[in-house]
PDB file of C-alpha atoms in Angstrom:
ATOM      1  CA  MET A  25      72.090 200.255 -85.543  1.00 75.00           C
ATOM      2  CA  PRO A  26      72.445 202.451 -82.456  1.00 74.00           C
ATOM      3  CA  SER A  27      69.268 202.668 -80.433  1.00 76.00           C
ATOM      4  CA  GLY A  28      66.987 205.434 -81.580  1.00 76.00           C
ATOM      5  CA  SER A  29      68.269 205.220 -85.229  1.00 78.00           C
ATOM      6  CA  THR A  30      65.334 205.585 -87.738  1.00 83.00           C
ATOM      7  CA  GLN A  31      64.039 203.456 -90.112  1.00 83.00           C
ATOM      8  CA  GLN A  32      65.267 205.549 -93.048  1.00 87.00           C
ATOM      9  CA  GLN A  33      68.800 205.442 -91.605  1.00 89.00           C
ATOM     10  CA  THR A  34      68.624 201.522 -91.252  1.00 89.00           C
ATOM     11  CA  LEU A  35      67.381 201.381 -94.592  1.00 91.00           C
ATOM     12  CA  LYS A  36      70.259 203.222 -95.989  1.00 92.00           C
ATOM     13  CA  VAL A  37      72.679 200.480 -94.367  1.00 93.00           C
ATOM     14  CA  VAL A  38      70.481 197.723 -95.827  1.00 92.00           C
ATOM     15  CA  GLU A  39      70.936 199.564 -99.317  1.00 93.00           C
ATOM     16  CA  GLN A  40      74.780 199.593 -98.728  1.00 93.00           C
ATOM     17  CA  ILE A  41      75.022 195.816 -97.887  1.00 93.00           C
ATOM     18  CA  GLU A  42      72.558 194.942-101.040  1.00 94.00           C
ATOM     19  CA  LYS A  43      75.107 197.173-103.205  1.00 93.00           C
ATOM     20  CA  TYR A  44      78.062 195.236-101.689  1.00 93.00           C
ATOM     21  CA  TYR A  45      76.494 191.665-102.558  1.00 94.00           C
ATOM     22  CA  PHE A  46      75.279 192.735-105.976  1.00 93.00           C
ATOM     23  CA  THR A  47      78.680 194.155-106.864  1.00 93.00           C
ATOM     24  CA  HIS A  48      81.392 191.991-105.134  1.00 93.00           C
ATOM     25  CA  GLU A  49      79.402 188.521-105.133  1.00 93.00           C
ATOM     26  CA  LYS A  50      77.509 188.964-108.255  1.00 91.00           C
ATOM     27  CA  ASP A  51      78.842 185.623-109.540  1.00 92.00           C
ATOM     28  CA  ASN A  52      77.794 183.759-106.701  1.00 93.00           C
ATOM     29  CA  ILE A  53      74.328 185.261-105.383  1.00 92.00           C
ATOM     30  CA  MET A  54      70.855 185.046-106.918  1.00 92.00           C
ATOM     31  CA  SER A  55      69.130 187.409-105.101  1.00 92.00           C
ATOM     32  CA  VAL A  56      68.818 189.452-101.497  1.00 91.00           C
ATOM     33  CA  PHE A  57      65.802 190.046 -99.570  1.00 91.00           C
ATOM     34  CA  ALA A  58      65.630 192.390 -96.569  1.00 89.00           C
ATOM     35  CA  THR A  59      63.117 193.072 -93.841  1.00 86.00           C
ATOM     36  CA  VAL A  60      63.479 196.346 -91.532  1.00 85.00           C
ATOM     37  CA  GLY A  61      61.839 196.182 -87.921  1.00 80.00           C
ATOM     38  CA  SER A  62      62.956 192.826 -86.595  1.00 74.00           C
ATOM     39  CA  GLY A  63      66.042 190.805 -86.116  1.00 72.00           C
ATOM     40  CA  PRO A  64      67.682 188.007 -84.088  1.00 68.00           C
ATOM     41  CA  GLY A  65      67.701 190.413 -80.934  1.00 66.00           C
ATOM     42  CA  GLY A  66      64.189 192.014 -81.036  1.00 70.00           C
ATOM     43  CA  ASN A  67      62.157 194.392 -82.853  1.00 76.00           C
ATOM     44  CA  GLY A  68      62.533 198.118 -83.601  1.00 78.00           C
ATOM     45  CA  GLN A  69      63.169 200.462 -86.416  1.00 81.00           C
ATOM     46  CA  ASN A  70      67.164 200.188 -85.963  1.00 84.00           C
ATOM     47  CA  VAL A  71      67.103 196.486 -86.808  1.00 85.00           C
ATOM     48  CA  ALA A  72      66.702 194.534 -90.129  1.00 89.00           C
ATOM     49  CA  ARG A  73      67.252 191.187 -91.309  1.00 89.00           C
ATOM     50  CA  MET A  74      68.501 189.888 -94.684  1.00 90.00           C
ATOM     51  CA  PHE A  75      68.499 186.686 -96.666  1.00 91.00           C
ATOM     52  CA  ILE A  76      70.933 186.092 -99.469  1.00 92.00           C
ATOM     53  CA  ARG A  77      70.019 183.249-102.097  1.00 93.00           C
ATOM     54  CA  LEU A  78      73.144 181.565-103.685  1.00 92.00           C
ATOM     55  CA  LYS A  79      73.319 180.666-107.101  1.00 92.00           C
ATOM     56  CA  ASP A  80      73.352 176.840-108.070  1.00 93.00           C
ATOM     57  CA  TRP A  81      76.659 174.885-106.920  1.00 90.00           C
ATOM     58  CA  SER A  82      77.323 174.251-110.724  1.00 91.00           C
ATOM     59  CA  GLU A  83      77.436 178.237-111.296  1.00 92.00           C
ATOM     60  CA  ARG A  84      79.751 178.930-108.304  1.00 91.00           C
ATOM     61  CA  ASP A  85      83.726 178.661-107.836  1.00 89.00           C
ATOM     62  CA  SER A  86      84.120 175.499-105.647  1.00 86.00           C
ATOM     63  CA  LYS A  87      86.462 177.425-103.601  1.00 88.00           C
ATOM     64  CA  THR A  88      85.570 181.048-103.840  1.00 90.00           C
ATOM     65  CA  GLY A  89      82.056 180.490-104.092  1.00 90.00           C
ATOM     66  CA  THR A  90      81.519 178.408-100.908  1.00 91.00           C
ATOM     67  CA  SER A  91      79.017 179.751 -98.106  1.00 90.00           C
ATOM     68  CA  PHE A  92      81.864 180.242 -95.685  1.00 90.00           C
ATOM     69  CA  ALA A  93      84.242 181.952 -98.381  1.00 92.00           C
ATOM     70  CA  ILE A  94      81.284 184.463 -99.013  1.00 93.00           C
ATOM     71  CA  ILE A  95      80.720 185.179 -95.330  1.00 91.00           C
ATOM     72  CA  GLU A  96      84.293 185.510 -94.613  1.00 91.00           C
ATOM     73  CA  ARG A  97      84.593 188.134 -97.238  1.00 94.00           C
ATOM     74  CA  ALA A  98      81.281 190.041 -96.391  1.00 93.00           C
ATOM     75  CA  THR A  99      82.501 190.007 -92.695  1.00 91.00           C
ATOM     76  CA  LYS A 100      85.507 191.987 -93.478  1.00 91.00           C
ATOM     77  CA  ALA A 101      83.620 194.123 -95.639  1.00 93.00           C
ATOM     78  CA  PHE A 102      80.844 194.910 -93.123  1.00 92.00           C
ATOM     79  CA  ASN A 103      83.532 195.613 -90.330  1.00 89.00           C
ATOM     80  CA  LYS A 104      84.177 198.809 -92.483  1.00 91.00           C
ATOM     81  CA  ILE A 105      80.437 199.946 -91.830  1.00 91.00           C
ATOM     82  CA  LYS A 106      81.039 202.255 -88.779  1.00 89.00           C
ATOM     83  CA  GLU A 107      77.177 203.438 -88.157  1.00 88.00           C
ATOM     84  CA  ALA A 108      75.888 199.743 -87.620  1.00 87.00           C
ATOM     85  CA  ARG A 109      76.810 196.266 -86.498  1.00 84.00           C
ATOM     86  CA  VAL A 110      76.556 194.176 -89.409  1.00 88.00           C
ATOM     87  CA  ILE A 111      76.619 190.138 -88.824  1.00 84.00           C
ATOM     88  CA  ALA A 112      76.750 187.625 -91.661  1.00 87.00           C
ATOM     89  CA  SER A 113      76.204 184.035 -90.548  1.00 83.00           C
ATOM     90  CA  SER A 114      75.235 180.721 -92.192  1.00 81.00           C
ATOM     91  CA  PRO A 115      71.835 179.181 -91.522  1.00 75.00           C
ATOM     92  CA  PRO A 116      71.939 176.186 -89.277  1.00 68.00           C
ATOM     93  CA  ALA A 117      72.248 172.840 -91.300  1.00 64.00           C
ATOM     94  CA  ILE A 118      69.377 171.407 -89.156  1.00 64.00           C
ATOM     95  CA  SER A 119      66.167 174.040 -88.690  1.00 62.00           C
ATOM     96  CA  GLY A 120      65.797 175.017 -85.231  1.00 57.00           C
ATOM     97  CA  LEU A 121      69.345 174.339 -83.893  1.00 56.00           C
ATOM     98  CA  GLY A 122      72.097 176.806 -83.767  1.00 56.00           C
ATOM     99  CA  SER A 123      74.703 177.915 -86.632  1.00 54.00           C
ATOM    100  CA  SER A 124      77.755 178.191 -84.462  1.00 58.00           C
ATOM    101  CA  ALA A 125      79.678 176.147 -81.630  1.00 60.00           C
ATOM    102  CA  GLY A 126      79.668 179.047 -79.277  1.00 69.00           C
ATOM    103  CA  PHE A 127      78.474 179.629 -75.688  1.00 74.00           C
ATOM    104  CA  ASP A 128      76.123 181.919 -73.895  1.00 77.00           C
ATOM    105  CA  MET A 129      76.594 184.027 -70.618  1.00 78.00           C
ATOM    106  CA  GLU A 130      74.299 185.807 -68.275  1.00 81.00           C
ATOM    107  CA  LEU A 131      74.991 188.846 -66.229  1.00 82.00           C
ATOM    108  CA  GLN A 132      72.773 189.485 -63.057  1.00 86.00           C
ATOM    109  CA  ASP A 133      72.791 192.447 -60.990  1.00 85.00           C
ATOM    110  CA  HIS A 134      72.827 190.379 -57.342  1.00 86.00           C
ATOM    111  CA  ALA A 135      74.012 193.693 -55.735  1.00 85.00           C
ATOM    112  CA  GLY A 136      70.892 195.792 -56.996  1.00 87.00           C
ATOM    113  CA  ALA A 137      73.261 198.310 -58.521  1.00 87.00           C
ATOM    114  CA  GLY A 138      70.470 199.251 -61.140  1.00 88.00           C
ATOM    115  CA  HIS A 139      69.828 199.246 -65.097  1.00 83.00           C
ATOM    116  CA  ASP A 140      72.809 201.594 -65.944  1.00 85.00           C
ATOM    117  CA  ALA A 141      75.447 199.863 -63.817  1.00 89.00           C
ATOM    118  CA  LEU A 142      74.300 196.593 -65.271  1.00 86.00           C
ATOM    119  CA  MET A 143      74.823 197.972 -69.070  1.00 85.00           C
ATOM    120  CA  THR A 144      78.077 199.286 -68.138  1.00 89.00           C
ATOM    121  CA  ALA A 145      79.253 195.956 -66.602  1.00 88.00           C
ATOM    122  CA  ARG A 146      78.093 194.456 -69.915  1.00 86.00           C
ATOM    123  CA  ASN A 147      79.995 196.488 -72.122  1.00 86.00           C
ATOM    124  CA  GLN A 148      83.029 196.050 -70.028  1.00 88.00           C
ATOM    125  CA  LEU A 149      82.673 192.152 -70.147  1.00 86.00           C
ATOM    126  CA  LEU A 150      82.064 192.375 -73.962  1.00 85.00           C
ATOM    127  CA  ALA A 151      85.244 194.530 -74.069  1.00 87.00           C
ATOM    128  CA  LEU A 152      87.303 192.152 -72.361  1.00 86.00           C
ATOM    129  CA  ALA A 153      86.088 188.968 -74.085  1.00 85.00           C
ATOM    130  CA  ALA A 154      86.521 190.685 -77.453  1.00 83.00           C
ATOM    131  CA  GLU A 155      90.311 190.910 -76.720  1.00 85.00           C
ATOM    132  CA  ASN A 156      90.601 187.137 -76.074  1.00 85.00           C
ATOM    133  CA  PRO A 157      92.062 185.839 -79.137  1.00 85.00           C
ATOM    134  CA  GLU A 158      90.242 182.278 -78.831  1.00 81.00           C
ATOM    135  CA  LEU A 159      86.852 184.138 -79.219  1.00 79.00           C
ATOM    136  CA  THR A 160      85.385 185.540 -82.117  1.00 73.00           C
ATOM    137  CA  ARG A 161      82.214 187.975 -82.952  1.00 71.00           C
ATOM    138  CA  VAL A 162      81.329 188.343 -79.218  1.00 76.00           C
ATOM    139  CA  ARG A 163      78.230 190.381 -78.974  1.00 73.00           C
ATOM    140  CA  HIS A 164      75.114 190.583 -76.821  1.00 73.00           C
ATOM    141  CA  ASN A 165      71.904 189.150 -77.872  1.00 71.00           C
ATOM    142  CA  GLY A 166      69.448 191.837 -77.409  1.00 67.00           C
ATOM    143  CA  LEU A 167      68.939 195.151 -78.442  1.00 64.00           C
ATOM    144  CA  ASP A 168      70.243 198.703 -76.580  1.00 69.00           C
ATOM    145  CA  ASP A 169      67.745 200.648 -74.856  1.00 67.00           C
ATOM    146  CA  SER A 170      65.705 202.800 -77.291  1.00 66.00           C
ATOM    147  CA  PRO A 171      63.139 205.906 -76.902  1.00 68.00           C
ATOM    148  CA  GLN A 172      59.828 204.881 -75.907  1.00 71.00           C
ATOM    149  CA  LEU A 173      56.600 206.539 -77.205  1.00 78.00           C
ATOM    150  CA  GLN A 174      53.420 206.453 -74.719  1.00 84.00           C
ATOM    151  CA  ILE A 175      50.100 207.096 -76.199  1.00 89.00           C
ATOM    152  CA  ASP A 176      47.057 207.935 -73.762  1.00 91.00           C
ATOM    153  CA  ILE A 177      43.617 207.439 -75.400  1.00 92.00           C
ATOM    154  CA  ASP A 178      40.767 209.575 -74.039  1.00 94.00           C
ATOM    155  CA  GLN A 179      38.269 206.891 -73.671  1.00 93.00           C
ATOM    156  CA  ARG A 180      35.444 209.285 -72.646  1.00 93.00           C
ATOM    157  CA  LYS A 181      35.895 211.335 -75.841  1.00 94.00           C
ATOM    158  CA  ALA A 182      36.254 208.049 -78.108  1.00 93.00           C
ATOM    159  CA  GLN A 183      33.232 206.796 -76.568  1.00 93.00           C
ATOM    160  CA  ALA A 184      31.321 210.256 -77.103  1.00 94.00           C
ATOM    161  CA  LEU A 185      32.346 210.064 -80.732  1.00 94.00           C
ATOM    162  CA  GLY A 186      31.011 206.315 -81.157  1.00 94.00           C
ATOM    163  CA  VAL A 187      34.920 204.971 -81.695  1.00 94.00           C
ATOM    164  CA  ALA A 188      35.525 201.712 -80.200  1.00 93.00           C
ATOM    165  CA  ILE A 189      38.788 201.155 -78.310  1.00 93.00           C
ATOM    166  CA  ASP A 190      39.455 198.133 -79.845  1.00 92.00           C
ATOM    167  CA  ASP A 191      39.299 199.659 -83.188  1.00 92.00           C
ATOM    168  CA  ILE A 192      41.932 202.747 -82.075  1.00 92.00           C
ATOM    169  CA  ASN A 193      44.295 200.079 -80.780  1.00 90.00           C
ATOM    170  CA  ASP A 194      43.955 198.083 -84.173  1.00 88.00           C
ATOM    171  CA  THR A 195      44.571 201.085 -86.266  1.00 88.00           C
ATOM    172  CA  LEU A 196      47.569 202.141 -84.052  1.00 87.00           C
ATOM    173  CA  GLN A 197      49.012 198.855 -84.376  1.00 85.00           C
ATOM    174  CA  THR A 198      48.456 198.415 -88.407  1.00 84.00           C
ATOM    175  CA  ALA A 199      49.735 201.987 -88.875  1.00 82.00           C
ATOM    176  CA  TRP A 200      52.975 201.675 -86.613  1.00 77.00           C
ATOM    177  CA  GLY A 201      53.746 198.030 -86.843  1.00 74.00           C
ATOM    178  CA  SER A 202      51.862 195.394 -88.714  1.00 76.00           C
ATOM    179  CA  SER A 203      48.720 193.221 -88.765  1.00 80.00           C
ATOM    180  CA  TYR A 204      48.304 189.760 -89.662  1.00 81.00           C
ATOM    181  CA  VAL A 205      46.080 189.186 -92.819  1.00 83.00           C
ATOM    182  CA  ASN A 206      46.347 185.369 -93.870  1.00 86.00           C
ATOM    183  CA  ASP A 207      48.787 183.051 -95.055  1.00 84.00           C
ATOM    184  CA  PHE A 208      49.797 182.058 -98.431  1.00 81.00           C
ATOM    185  CA  TYR A 209      51.830 179.254 -99.714  1.00 81.00           C
ATOM    186  CA  GLY A 210      54.858 179.458-101.903  1.00 73.00           C
ATOM    187  CA  SER A 211      56.681 176.952-103.757  1.00 73.00           C
ATOM    188  CA  ARG A 212      58.429 175.518-100.589  1.00 76.00           C
ATOM    189  CA  SER A 213      56.881 177.124 -97.417  1.00 79.00           C
ATOM    190  CA  ARG A 214      54.078 178.835 -95.833  1.00 80.00           C
ATOM    191  CA  GLU A 215      54.601 182.534 -95.470  1.00 79.00           C
ATOM    192  CA  GLU A 216      52.292 185.206 -93.652  1.00 79.00           C
ATOM    193  CA  SER A 217      50.789 188.147 -95.355  1.00 81.00           C
ATOM    194  CA  LEU A 218      50.557 191.108 -93.254  1.00 78.00           C
ATOM    195  CA  CYS A 219      49.284 194.800 -93.376  1.00 80.00           C
ATOM    196  CA  ALA A 220      51.251 197.720 -92.494  1.00 76.00           C
ATOM    197  CA  GLY A 221      50.631 201.612 -92.816  1.00 71.00           C
ATOM    198  CA  SER A 222      52.445 203.897 -95.335  1.00 61.00           C
ATOM    199  CA  CYS A 223      55.746 203.819 -93.476  1.00 47.00           C
ATOM    200  CA  ALA A 224      57.402 200.778 -95.542  1.00 44.00           C
ATOM    201  CA  VAL A 225      58.509 197.991 -93.060  1.00 42.00           C
ATOM    202  CA  SER A 226      59.750 195.923 -95.415  1.00 41.00           C
ATOM    203  CA  HIS A 227      62.125 196.364 -98.396  1.00 40.00           C
ATOM    204  CA  ALA A 228      62.956 193.832-101.118  1.00 38.00           C
ATOM    205  CA  ALA A 229      66.004 194.005-103.522  1.00 35.00           C
ATOM    206  CA  ARG A 230      66.243 192.614-106.843  1.00 33.00           C
TER     207      ARG A 230
END
């Protein structure tokens, strides 16, 4: 999603993607799980990550039900979503390794032109690279600049009220982000249990 997008706007796109899978890939998928607030490029209200669980091989067509076929169809559909950049990819065959045979480039500002000039050059480079027919899914790995909120705590007033600064920080962390509670063990892996504020930070589909 564009920088500065709210969590509610991101959730609308997530629901749109879920609807696609349950409508057009209902014969191939078992479930969809989505989290809002974190993604491969970083954390923010404008990013989300989704996991698609496929049905067993015996329940899918050997040609149209492969993960590559599903990704190809999804990519064409997601390219029509103008308000967000949606990337469908397959997890790596070996955990810890990449899932593509691509390459990375790093752009550096040796001339000291500044942040804005660097971002302009980055966008120009991405546009030129995307025109190359030998390249596909050209994108930057991070997040665009987004609005920041700074909070100044009146420590003297907090001390006068008997409120510890650590308690204030912990409360803000939980209310606007999340706090680690404990681990629980599922059928296949260890999962973290997090406590968050009233504003939902995760969204699970059927």
